[in-house]
PDB file of C-alpha atoms in Angstrom:
ATOM      1  CA  MET A   1      10.662 -27.820 -22.271  1.00  0.00           C
ATOM      2  CA  PRO A   2       9.548 -29.500 -18.944  1.00  0.00           C
ATOM      3  CA  ARG A   3       5.923 -30.958 -18.793  1.00  0.00           C
ATOM      4  CA  LEU A   4       3.667 -32.727 -17.064  1.00  0.00           C
ATOM      5  CA  THR A   5       0.670 -34.624 -16.857  1.00  0.00           C
ATOM      6  CA  ALA A   6      -2.584 -32.963 -15.021  1.00  0.00           C
ATOM      7  CA  PRO A   7      -5.055 -35.246 -13.190  1.00  0.00           C
ATOM      8  CA  ASP A   8      -7.626 -34.989 -16.312  1.00  0.00           C
ATOM      9  CA  GLY A   9      -4.956 -35.504 -18.818  1.00  0.00           C
ATOM     10  CA  THR A  10      -4.249 -32.058 -20.022  1.00  0.00           C
ATOM     11  CA  GLU A  11      -0.235 -31.748 -20.823  1.00  0.00           C
ATOM     12  CA  LEU A  12       0.911 -28.612 -18.905  1.00  0.00           C
ATOM     13  CA  ALA A  13       4.453 -27.145 -19.224  1.00  0.00           C
ATOM     14  CA  TYR A  14       6.563 -25.111 -16.948  1.00  0.00           C
ATOM     15  CA  HIS A  15       9.909 -23.039 -17.459  1.00  0.00           C
ATOM     16  CA  VAL A  16      12.752 -23.222 -15.652  1.00  0.00           C
ATOM     17  CA  ARG A  17      14.711 -20.225 -14.496  1.00  0.00           C
ATOM     18  CA  GLY A  18      17.542 -19.951 -12.511  1.00  0.00           C
ATOM     19  CA  GLU A  19      19.337 -21.377  -9.785  1.00  0.00           C
ATOM     20  CA  GLY A  20      19.008 -22.657  -6.105  1.00  0.00           C
ATOM     21  CA  ASP A  21      15.962 -24.041  -4.203  1.00  0.00           C
ATOM     22  CA  PRO A  22      12.642 -24.114  -6.158  1.00  0.00           C
ATOM     23  CA  LEU A  23      10.156 -21.450  -5.985  1.00  0.00           C
ATOM     24  CA  ILE A  24       7.057 -22.479  -8.126  1.00  0.00           C
ATOM     25  CA  VAL A  25       5.451 -19.378  -9.674  1.00  0.00           C
ATOM     26  CA  LEU A  26       1.629 -18.850 -10.789  1.00  0.00           C
ATOM     27  CA  PRO A  27       0.884 -15.689 -13.393  1.00  0.00           C
ATOM     28  CA  GLY A  28      -1.924 -13.718 -13.286  1.00  0.00           C
ATOM     29  CA  GLY A  29      -3.926 -11.711 -16.119  1.00  0.00           C
ATOM     30  CA  PRO A  30      -6.012 -14.058 -15.537  1.00  0.00           C
ATOM     31  CA  MET A  31      -5.077 -16.856 -17.767  1.00  0.00           C
ATOM     32  CA  ARG A  32      -1.741 -14.881 -18.968  1.00  0.00           C
ATOM     33  CA  ALA A  33       1.076 -17.078 -20.279  1.00  0.00           C
ATOM     34  CA  SER A  34       4.193 -16.941 -17.732  1.00  0.00           C
ATOM     35  CA  ALA A  35       6.189 -15.339 -20.257  1.00  0.00           C
ATOM     36  CA  TYR A  36       5.251 -11.903 -18.914  1.00  0.00           C
ATOM     37  CA  LEU A  37       7.018 -12.339 -15.781  1.00  0.00           C
ATOM     38  CA  GLY A  38      10.357 -12.544 -17.362  1.00  0.00           C
ATOM     39  CA  ASP A  39      12.610 -13.717 -13.782  1.00  0.00           C
ATOM     40  CA  LEU A  40      10.637 -11.799 -11.370  1.00  0.00           C
ATOM     41  CA  GLY A  41      13.054  -8.844 -11.702  1.00  0.00           C
ATOM     42  CA  GLY A  42      16.381 -10.817 -11.150  1.00  0.00           C
ATOM     43  CA  LEU A  43      14.546 -12.844  -8.627  1.00  0.00           C
ATOM     44  CA  ALA A  44      16.257 -15.944 -10.581  1.00  0.00           C
ATOM     45  CA  ALA A  45      19.645 -14.733  -9.134  1.00  0.00           C
ATOM     46  CA  HIS A  46      18.803 -16.274  -6.003  1.00  0.00           C
ATOM     47  CA  ARG A  47      16.223 -19.027  -6.377  1.00  0.00           C
ATOM     48  CA  ARG A  48      15.073 -21.675  -9.175  1.00  0.00           C
ATOM     49  CA  LEU A  49      12.073 -19.715 -10.510  1.00  0.00           C
ATOM     50  CA  VAL A  50       9.474 -22.918 -11.958  1.00  0.00           C
ATOM     51  CA  LEU A  51       7.323 -20.830 -13.981  1.00  0.00           C
ATOM     52  CA  LEU A  52       4.147 -22.618 -14.535  1.00  0.00           C
ATOM     53  CA  ASP A  53       1.834 -21.865 -17.710  1.00  0.00           C
ATOM     54  CA  LEU A  54      -1.918 -22.349 -17.152  1.00  0.00           C
ATOM     55  CA  ARG A  55      -3.764 -24.757 -19.159  1.00  0.00           C
ATOM     56  CA  GLY A  56      -4.602 -23.075 -22.306  1.00  0.00           C
ATOM     57  CA  THR A  57      -1.767 -20.647 -22.186  1.00  0.00           C
ATOM     58  CA  GLY A  58       1.972 -20.356 -22.961  1.00  0.00           C
ATOM     59  CA  ASP A  59       3.039 -23.570 -24.191  1.00  0.00           C
ATOM     60  CA  SER A  60       0.497 -25.600 -21.807  1.00  0.00           C
ATOM     61  CA  ALA A  61      -1.997 -27.847 -23.958  1.00  0.00           C
ATOM     62  CA  VAL A  62      -6.203 -26.672 -24.322  1.00  0.00           C
ATOM     63  CA  PRO A  63      -8.040 -28.509 -21.881  1.00  0.00           C
ATOM     64  CA  ALA A  64     -11.073 -31.000 -23.557  1.00  0.00           C
ATOM     65  CA  ASP A  65     -13.598 -29.401 -20.788  1.00  0.00           C
ATOM     66  CA  PRO A  66     -13.220 -25.253 -20.974  1.00  0.00           C
ATOM     67  CA  ALA A  67     -14.915 -25.450 -17.368  1.00  0.00           C
ATOM     68  CA  THR A  68     -11.328 -26.629 -15.997  1.00  0.00           C
ATOM     69  CA  TYR A  69     -10.144 -23.244 -16.781  1.00  0.00           C
ATOM     70  CA  ARG A  70     -12.550 -22.035 -13.725  1.00  0.00           C
ATOM     71  CA  CYS A  71     -10.092 -21.265 -10.752  1.00  0.00           C
ATOM     72  CA  ASP A  72     -10.691 -24.290  -8.422  1.00  0.00           C
ATOM     73  CA  ARG A  73     -11.007 -26.458 -10.630  1.00  0.00           C
ATOM     74  CA  GLN A  74      -6.923 -25.531 -11.315  1.00  0.00           C
ATOM     75  CA  VAL A  75      -5.840 -26.722  -7.802  1.00  0.00           C
ATOM     76  CA  ASP A  76      -5.271 -30.313  -8.837  1.00  0.00           C
ATOM     77  CA  ASP A  77      -3.129 -28.944 -11.753  1.00  0.00           C
ATOM     78  CA  VAL A  78      -0.520 -27.350  -8.718  1.00  0.00           C
ATOM     79  CA  GLU A  79      -0.776 -29.796  -6.557  1.00  0.00           C
ATOM     80  CA  ALA A  80       0.095 -32.251  -9.805  1.00  0.00           C
ATOM     81  CA  LEU A  81       3.196 -29.671  -9.986  1.00  0.00           C
ATOM     82  CA  ARG A  82       4.614 -29.936  -6.846  1.00  0.00           C
ATOM     83  CA  ALA A  83       4.443 -33.840  -6.785  1.00  0.00           C
ATOM     84  CA  HIS A  84       6.104 -33.571 -10.173  1.00  0.00           C
ATOM     85  CA  LEU A  85       8.856 -31.617  -8.622  1.00  0.00           C
ATOM     86  CA  GLY A  86       9.079 -33.692  -5.712  1.00  0.00           C
ATOM     87  CA  LEU A  87       8.765 -31.676  -2.918  1.00  0.00           C
ATOM     88  CA  ASP A  88       6.964 -32.442   0.125  1.00  0.00           C
ATOM     89  CA  ARG A  89       6.636 -28.589   0.934  1.00  0.00           C
ATOM     90  CA  ALA A  90       6.778 -25.956  -1.883  1.00  0.00           C
ATOM     91  CA  ASP A  91       7.421 -22.151  -1.779  1.00  0.00           C
ATOM     92  CA  VAL A  92       4.951 -20.272  -3.868  1.00  0.00           C
ATOM     93  CA  LEU A  93       4.836 -16.689  -5.423  1.00  0.00           C
ATOM     94  CA  ALA A  94       1.481 -15.815  -7.315  1.00  0.00           C
ATOM     95  CA  HIS A  95       0.889 -12.695  -9.103  1.00  0.00           C
ATOM     96  CA  SER A  96      -2.578 -10.799  -9.463  1.00  0.00           C
ATOM     97  CA  ALA A  97      -5.115 -13.012 -10.366  1.00  0.00           C
ATOM     98  CA  GLY A  98      -2.962 -16.032  -9.381  1.00  0.00           C
ATOM     99  CA  GLY A  99      -3.105 -15.027  -6.155  1.00  0.00           C
ATOM    100  CA  ASN A 100      -6.143 -16.492  -6.136  1.00  0.00           C
ATOM    101  CA  LEU A 101      -5.244 -19.960  -7.575  1.00  0.00           C
ATOM    102  CA  ALA A 102      -2.497 -19.885  -4.754  1.00  0.00           C
ATOM    103  CA  THR A 103      -4.779 -19.050  -1.661  1.00  0.00           C
ATOM    104  CA  LEU A 104      -7.267 -22.074  -2.723  1.00  0.00           C
ATOM    105  CA  TYR A 105      -4.264 -24.165  -3.596  1.00  0.00           C
ATOM    106  CA  ALA A 106      -2.968 -23.136   0.287  1.00  0.00           C
ATOM    107  CA  ALA A 107      -6.871 -23.798   1.292  1.00  0.00           C
ATOM    108  CA  ARG A 108      -6.814 -26.983  -0.077  1.00  0.00           C
ATOM    109  CA  HIS A 109      -3.277 -28.396   0.291  1.00  0.00           C
ATOM    110  CA  PRO A 110      -1.992 -26.226   4.080  1.00  0.00           C
ATOM    111  CA  HIS A 111       0.648 -28.795   5.024  1.00  0.00           C
ATOM    112  CA  ARG A 112       2.269 -28.745   1.082  1.00  0.00           C
ATOM    113  CA  VAL A 113       2.960 -24.939   1.337  1.00  0.00           C
ATOM    114  CA  SER A 114       6.254 -23.858   3.227  1.00  0.00           C
ATOM    115  CA  ARG A 115       6.444 -19.788   2.614  1.00  0.00           C
ATOM    116  CA  LEU A 116       3.628 -18.250   0.228  1.00  0.00           C
ATOM    117  CA  VAL A 117       4.070 -14.916  -1.295  1.00  0.00           C
ATOM    118  CA  LEU A 118       1.131 -12.934  -2.917  1.00  0.00           C
ATOM    119  CA  VAL A 119       2.308 -10.136  -5.293  1.00  0.00           C
ATOM    120  CA  THR A 120      -0.151  -7.488  -6.018  1.00  0.00           C
ATOM    121  CA  ALA A 121      -2.982 -10.009  -5.742  1.00  0.00           C
ATOM    122  CA  THR A 122      -6.792  -9.552  -5.900  1.00  0.00           C
ATOM    123  CA  PRO A 123      -8.205 -11.147  -3.178  1.00  0.00           C
ATOM    124  CA  TRP A 124     -11.327 -12.804  -4.867  1.00  0.00           C
ATOM    125  CA  ALA A 125     -11.283 -15.924  -3.125  1.00  0.00           C
ATOM    126  CA  LEU A 126     -10.969 -14.288   0.359  1.00  0.00           C
ATOM    127  CA  GLY A 127     -14.358 -12.317  -0.403  1.00  0.00           C
ATOM    128  CA  LEU A 128     -12.389  -8.786  -0.614  1.00  0.00           C
ATOM    129  CA  PRO A 129     -12.933  -7.222  -4.051  1.00  0.00           C
ATOM    130  CA  VAL A 130     -11.866  -3.874  -5.236  1.00  0.00           C
ATOM    131  CA  THR A 131     -14.284  -1.655  -4.941  1.00  0.00           C
ATOM    132  CA  VAL A 132     -14.576   1.066  -8.188  1.00  0.00           C
ATOM    133  CA  GLU A 133     -14.658   4.355  -6.002  1.00  0.00           C
ATOM    134  CA  ASP A 134     -10.985   2.986  -3.786  1.00  0.00           C
ATOM    135  CA  ARG A 135     -10.067   2.092  -7.774  1.00  0.00           C
ATOM    136  CA  LEU A 136     -10.724   5.775  -9.328  1.00  0.00           C
ATOM    137  CA  ALA A 137      -9.249   7.332  -5.369  1.00  0.00           C
ATOM    138  CA  ALA A 138      -5.995   5.326  -5.848  1.00  0.00           C
ATOM    139  CA  ALA A 139      -6.224   6.357  -9.757  1.00  0.00           C
ATOM    140  CA  ARG A 140      -6.746  10.140  -8.673  1.00  0.00           C
ATOM    141  CA  LEU A 141      -3.236   9.712  -6.823  1.00  0.00           C
ATOM    142  CA  ARG A 142      -1.229  10.276 -10.174  1.00  0.00           C
ATOM    143  CA  GLU A 143      -2.844  13.803 -11.398  1.00  0.00           C
ATOM    144  CA  ASP A 144       0.201  15.083 -11.477  1.00  0.00           C
ATOM    145  CA  GLU A 145       1.638  12.595 -14.052  1.00  0.00           C
ATOM    146  CA  PRO A 146       2.023  13.939 -17.869  1.00  0.00           C
ATOM    147  CA  TRP A 147      -0.383  11.445 -19.085  1.00  0.00           C
ATOM    148  CA  PHE A 148      -2.997  11.499 -16.586  1.00  0.00           C
ATOM    149  CA  ALA A 149      -5.309  14.228 -18.197  1.00  0.00           C
ATOM    150  CA  ASP A 150      -5.839  11.681 -21.276  1.00  0.00           C
ATOM    151  CA  ALA A 151      -5.583   8.541 -19.415  1.00  0.00           C
ATOM    152  CA  TYR A 152      -7.912   8.905 -16.779  1.00  0.00           C
ATOM    153  CA  PRO A 153     -11.315   9.542 -18.488  1.00  0.00           C
ATOM    154  CA  HIS A 154     -10.587   6.356 -19.976  1.00  0.00           C
ATOM    155  CA  PHE A 155      -9.885   4.517 -16.609  1.00  0.00           C
ATOM    156  CA  GLU A 156     -12.827   5.742 -15.259  1.00  0.00           C
ATOM    157  CA  ALA A 157     -15.149   4.965 -18.153  1.00  0.00           C
ATOM    158  CA  ALA A 158     -13.599   1.553 -18.381  1.00  0.00           C
ATOM    159  CA  TRP A 159     -14.449   0.691 -14.316  1.00  0.00           C
ATOM    160  CA  THR A 160     -17.955   2.367 -14.525  1.00  0.00           C
ATOM    161  CA  GLY A 161     -19.249   0.810 -17.251  1.00  0.00           C
ATOM    162  CA  ARG A 162     -19.141   3.414 -20.138  1.00  0.00           C
ATOM    163  CA  GLY A 163     -16.589   2.423 -22.052  1.00  0.00           C
ATOM    164  CA  PRO A 164     -13.893  -0.524 -22.650  1.00  0.00           C
ATOM    165  CA  PHE A 165     -10.834  -1.634 -21.315  1.00  0.00           C
ATOM    166  CA  ASP A 166      -8.378  -0.107 -23.528  1.00  0.00           C
ATOM    167  CA  ASP A 167      -4.840   0.850 -23.994  1.00  0.00           C
ATOM    168  CA  ALA A 168      -5.121   4.485 -23.223  1.00  0.00           C
ATOM    169  CA  MET A 169      -5.946   3.733 -19.441  1.00  0.00           C
ATOM    170  CA  MET A 170      -3.014   1.555 -19.109  1.00  0.00           C
ATOM    171  CA  PRO A 171      -0.090   3.479 -17.267  1.00  0.00           C
ATOM    172  CA  PHE A 172      -2.450   3.218 -14.272  1.00  0.00           C
ATOM    173  CA  PHE A 173      -0.971  -0.324 -14.062  1.00  0.00           C
ATOM    174  CA  TYR A 174       2.579   0.616 -14.254  1.00  0.00           C
ATOM    175  CA  GLY A 175       4.501   3.000 -11.709  1.00  0.00           C
ATOM    176  CA  ARG A 176       6.544   4.124 -14.387  1.00  0.00           C
ATOM    177  CA  TRP A 177       5.178   4.455 -17.914  1.00  0.00           C
ATOM    178  CA  ASP A 178       8.213   4.446 -19.921  1.00  0.00           C
ATOM    179  CA  ALA A 179       9.246   2.538 -22.880  1.00  0.00           C
ATOM    180  CA  ALA A 180       9.343  -0.769 -20.856  1.00  0.00           C
ATOM    181  CA  ALA A 181       6.377  -0.528 -19.381  1.00  0.00           C
ATOM    182  CA  GLU A 182       4.745   0.188 -22.645  1.00  0.00           C
ATOM    183  CA  ALA A 183       6.327  -3.084 -24.380  1.00  0.00           C
ATOM    184  CA  HIS A 184       5.141  -5.241 -21.352  1.00  0.00           C
ATOM    185  CA  MET A 185       1.445  -3.905 -22.113  1.00  0.00           C
ATOM    186  CA  ALA A 186       1.571  -4.144 -25.720  1.00  0.00           C
ATOM    187  CA  ALA A 187       2.684  -8.457 -25.488  1.00  0.00           C
ATOM    188  CA  GLU A 188      -0.731  -9.063 -22.908  1.00  0.00           C
ATOM    189  CA  VAL A 189      -3.425 -10.134 -25.659  1.00  0.00           C
ATOM    190  CA  ALA A 190      -1.141 -12.288 -27.053  1.00  0.00           C
ATOM    191  CA  GLN A 191      -0.316 -13.935 -24.073  1.00  0.00           C
ATOM    192  CA  THR A 192      -3.818 -14.211 -23.010  1.00  0.00           C
ATOM    193  CA  ASN A 193      -6.119 -16.700 -23.409  1.00  0.00           C
ATOM    194  CA  GLU A 194      -9.355 -14.322 -23.259  1.00  0.00           C
ATOM    195  CA  ALA A 195     -11.964 -17.265 -23.021  1.00  0.00           C
ATOM    196  CA  ALA A 196     -10.525 -18.884 -20.434  1.00  0.00           C
ATOM    197  CA  ALA A 197      -9.912 -15.662 -18.185  1.00  0.00           C
ATOM    198  CA  ASP A 198     -13.913 -15.192 -18.675  1.00  0.00           C
ATOM    199  CA  ALA A 199     -14.162 -18.873 -16.871  1.00  0.00           C
ATOM    200  CA  TYR A 200     -11.350 -18.286 -14.447  1.00  0.00           C
ATOM    201  CA  GLY A 201     -13.823 -16.282 -11.959  1.00  0.00           C
ATOM    202  CA  SER A 202     -17.010 -17.644 -13.119  1.00  0.00           C
ATOM    203  CA  ALA A 203     -19.649 -18.768 -10.983  1.00  0.00           C
ATOM    204  CA  GLY A 204     -18.786 -21.156  -8.349  1.00  0.00           C
ATOM    205  CA  ALA A 205     -15.234 -20.509  -8.575  1.00  0.00           C
ATOM    206  CA  TYR A 206     -15.363 -18.940  -4.792  1.00  0.00           C
ATOM    207  CA  ASP A 207     -16.190 -19.605  -1.695  1.00  0.00           C
ATOM    208  CA  PRO A 208     -14.855 -17.225   0.668  1.00  0.00           C
ATOM    209  CA  ALA A 209     -16.599 -18.314   3.831  1.00  0.00           C
ATOM    210  CA  ALA A 210     -14.984 -21.958   3.160  1.00  0.00           C
ATOM    211  CA  THR A 211     -11.607 -20.834   2.092  1.00  0.00           C
ATOM    212  CA  ARG A 212     -11.185 -18.718   5.147  1.00  0.00           C
ATOM    213  CA  ALA A 213     -11.961 -21.474   7.325  1.00  0.00           C
ATOM    214  CA  ALA A 214      -9.843 -23.610   5.781  1.00  0.00           C
ATOM    215  CA  LEU A 215      -6.961 -21.110   5.827  1.00  0.00           C
ATOM    216  CA  ALA A 216      -7.118 -21.628   9.387  1.00  0.00           C
ATOM    217  CA  GLU A 217      -4.878 -25.088   9.527  1.00  0.00           C
ATOM    218  CA  LEU A 218      -2.277 -23.356   7.165  1.00  0.00           C
ATOM    219  CA  THR A 219       0.884 -22.247   9.421  1.00  0.00           C
ATOM    220  CA  ALA A 220       3.020 -21.464   6.560  1.00  0.00           C
ATOM    221  CA  PRO A 221       4.376 -17.891   6.901  1.00  0.00           C
ATOM    222  CA  VAL A 222       2.236 -15.457   4.002  1.00  0.00           C
ATOM    223  CA  LEU A 223       4.151 -12.155   2.585  1.00  0.00           C
ATOM    224  CA  HIS A 224       1.204  -9.610   0.655  1.00  0.00           C
ATOM    225  CA  LEU A 225       3.578  -7.596  -1.458  1.00  0.00           C
ATOM    226  CA  GLY A 226       1.384  -4.533  -2.480  1.00  0.00           C
ATOM    227  CA  GLY A 227       2.416  -2.004  -4.591  1.00  0.00           C
ATOM    228  CA  ALA A 228       2.068   2.058  -3.554  1.00  0.00           C
ATOM    229  CA  LEU A 229       0.501   3.246  -6.742  1.00  0.00           C
ATOM    230  CA  ASP A 230      -1.443   0.332  -7.416  1.00  0.00           C
ATOM    231  CA  THR A 231      -5.400   0.703  -8.422  1.00  0.00           C
ATOM    232  CA  GLY A 232      -6.210  -2.861  -7.513  1.00  0.00           C
ATOM    233  CA  PRO A 233      -5.247  -4.299  -5.027  1.00  0.00           C
ATOM    234  CA  THR A 234      -4.762  -0.820  -3.178  1.00  0.00           C
ATOM    235  CA  PRO A 235      -2.741  -0.861  -0.293  1.00  0.00           C
ATOM    236  CA  ARG A 236      -5.162  -0.736   2.577  1.00  0.00           C
ATOM    237  CA  LEU A 237      -7.372  -3.987   0.772  1.00  0.00           C
ATOM    238  CA  VAL A 238      -3.393  -5.733   0.734  1.00  0.00           C
ATOM    239  CA  GLU A 239      -3.038  -4.964   4.922  1.00  0.00           C
ATOM    240  CA  ARG A 240      -6.841  -6.510   5.176  1.00  0.00           C
ATOM    241  CA  ALA A 241      -6.025  -9.457   3.062  1.00  0.00           C
ATOM    242  CA  ALA A 242      -3.219 -10.336   4.994  1.00  0.00           C
ATOM    243  CA  GLY A 243      -5.159 -10.175   8.215  1.00  0.00           C
ATOM    244  CA  LEU A 244      -6.835 -13.544   6.994  1.00  0.00           C
ATOM    245  CA  PHE A 245      -3.906 -15.419   7.288  1.00  0.00           C
ATOM    246  CA  PRO A 246      -2.775 -16.642  10.681  1.00  0.00           C
ATOM    247  CA  GLU A 247       0.688 -16.343   9.678  1.00  0.00           C
ATOM    248  CA  GLY A 248       0.193 -13.026   6.872  1.00  0.00           C
ATOM    249  CA  ALA A 249       2.137  -9.957   6.598  1.00  0.00           C
ATOM    250  CA  TYR A 250       2.430  -7.672   4.295  1.00  0.00           C
ATOM    251  CA  ALA A 251       4.580  -4.788   2.788  1.00  0.00           C
ATOM    252  CA  ILE A 252       3.793  -2.235   0.446  1.00  0.00           C
ATOM    253  CA  GLN A 253       7.143  -0.947  -2.119  1.00  0.00           C
ATOM    254  CA  PRO A 254       6.654   2.728  -2.932  1.00  0.00           C
ATOM    255  CA  GLY A 255       6.410   3.819  -6.160  1.00  0.00           C
ATOM    256  CA  ALA A 256       5.023   0.638  -7.462  1.00  0.00           C
ATOM    257  CA  GLY A 257       1.893  -0.152  -9.372  1.00  0.00           C
ATOM    258  CA  HIS A 258       0.198  -3.611 -10.625  1.00  0.00           C
ATOM    259  CA  PHE A 259       3.906  -4.803 -11.797  1.00  0.00           C
ATOM    260  CA  PRO A 260       6.591  -3.872  -8.874  1.00  0.00           C
ATOM    261  CA  TRP A 261       9.452  -6.278  -9.755  1.00  0.00           C
ATOM    262  CA  LEU A 262       9.440  -3.832 -12.787  1.00  0.00           C
ATOM    263  CA  ASP A 263       9.101  -0.398 -11.511  1.00  0.00           C
ATOM    264  CA  ASP A 264      11.852  -0.650  -8.749  1.00  0.00           C
ATOM    265  CA  PRO A 265      13.333  -4.805  -9.172  1.00  0.00           C
ATOM    266  CA  GLU A 266      16.242  -4.121  -6.330  1.00  0.00           C
ATOM    267  CA  TRP A 267      13.559  -3.555  -4.003  1.00  0.00           C
ATOM    268  CA  PHE A 268      11.497  -6.231  -4.989  1.00  0.00           C
ATOM    269  CA  VAL A 269      13.802  -8.807  -4.996  1.00  0.00           C
ATOM    270  CA  ARG A 270      15.492  -7.913  -1.834  1.00  0.00           C
ATOM    271  CA  ARG A 271      12.116  -8.088  -0.004  1.00  0.00           C
ATOM    272  CA  VAL A 272      11.076 -11.440  -1.584  1.00  0.00           C
ATOM    273  CA  THR A 273      14.312 -13.121  -0.648  1.00  0.00           C
ATOM    274  CA  ALA A 274      14.198 -11.628   2.610  1.00  0.00           C
ATOM    275  CA  PHE A 275      10.514 -12.958   3.459  1.00  0.00           C
ATOM    276  CA  LEU A 276      11.944 -16.583   1.545  1.00  0.00           C
ATOM    277  CA  ALA A 277      15.109 -16.641   3.447  1.00  0.00           C
ATOM    278  CA  ALA A 278      13.653 -16.260   6.980  1.00  0.00           C
ATOM    279  CA  THR A 279      13.455 -18.881   9.552  1.00  0.00           C
ATOM    280  CA  ALA A 280      11.083 -17.870  11.919  1.00  0.00           C
ATOM    281  CA  PRO A 281       7.345 -16.573  10.935  1.00  0.00           C
ATOM    282  CA  PRO A 282       7.266 -12.763  10.360  1.00  0.00           C
ATOM    283  CA  GLY A 283       4.920 -11.904  12.902  1.00  0.00           C
ATOM    284  CA  GLY A 284       1.409 -11.181  13.809  1.00  0.00           C
ATOM    285  CA  ALA A 285      -1.511 -11.580  11.125  1.00  0.00           C
ATOM    286  CA  GLY A 286      -1.774  -8.427   9.410  1.00  0.00           C
ATOM    287  CA  ARG A 287       1.680  -6.466  10.667  1.00  0.00           C
ATOM    288  CA  PRO A 288       4.103  -5.223   8.180  1.00  0.00           C
ATOM    289  CA  HIS A 289       6.853  -7.662   7.153  1.00  0.00           C
ATOM    290  CA  PRO A 290      10.036  -6.416   9.400  1.00  0.00           C
ATOM    291  CA  SER A 291      12.309  -5.688   6.157  1.00  0.00           C
ATOM    292  CA  ALA A 292       9.188  -3.541   4.684  1.00  0.00           C
ATOM    293  CA  ASP A 293      10.027   0.055   4.845  1.00  0.00           C
ATOM    294  CA  THR A 294       8.242   1.254   7.640  1.00  0.00           C
ATOM    295  CA  ALA A 295       7.649   4.926   6.686  1.00  0.00           C
ATOM    296  CA  THR A 296       5.668   3.568   3.744  1.00  0.00           C
ATOM    297  CA  GLU A 297       3.710   0.970   6.226  1.00  0.00           C
ATOM    298  CA  ARG A 298       2.271   3.576   8.251  1.00  0.00           C
ATOM    299  CA  ALA A 299       1.634   5.813   5.374  1.00  0.00           C
ATOM    300  CA  HIS A 300      -1.341   3.544   4.583  1.00  0.00           C
ATOM    301  CA  ARG A 301      -3.047   2.217   7.766  1.00  0.00           C
TER     302      ARG A 301
END
């Protein structure tokens, strides 16, 4: 298994899937092993995926200092991986909470990023938290689902602080609640470093004003890909986040939840590969990517 040594001496593992130009992939969770990403719905048929196991997750070593689990402290790990791969500039894809790590990396190393894809990325690093009201409103859009009546009370209780985050609320994270989604969800506990997850966004991890200012130096095109059914980030929040990047664009995948490559792999791969293969920036800040479903885009403005 390929490994590298982080600047602080922590041994990091990464997994390579597919052939072609490398694409650095940062997992979410936060602090979930990269195994849950699979081959990103078949994206490995088009790009060589380099999936990093963040420190203390998957096959990477536990660091000597647990404070280094904090998101901003892990930016050096991403830079070490880029250098280890011998890339002058890297294409980067990040999912969910990993989008914050990718955003901080782009802010600190703007000239090392060639293209950036943020998949259902929760934009804490930009100072755009998902409100409870928005989550609940998005969840209620699924009231016709057969599981809604049982799942919604658990979802509402968890986000309003009246109950735990439990398996009963998990259908809201998937566009289709089927056997594949259940199996994907069931693997989460074993794949996640809970102590590290608590530290990931702890005090000092984010300075939104400084990050927004630093991103002014980023010339790389950025695609924010959201799910039409995602409760966080919601489509409107995806659009707002895209507007904070000089070359930001967004696309909303119809019928998708928080893991869009599971809900419609063909749609997901088609949009991502089109963006990565484009030879010119995909448009002005906050505009839909031209390959996106325009009807879906208009519906969320």
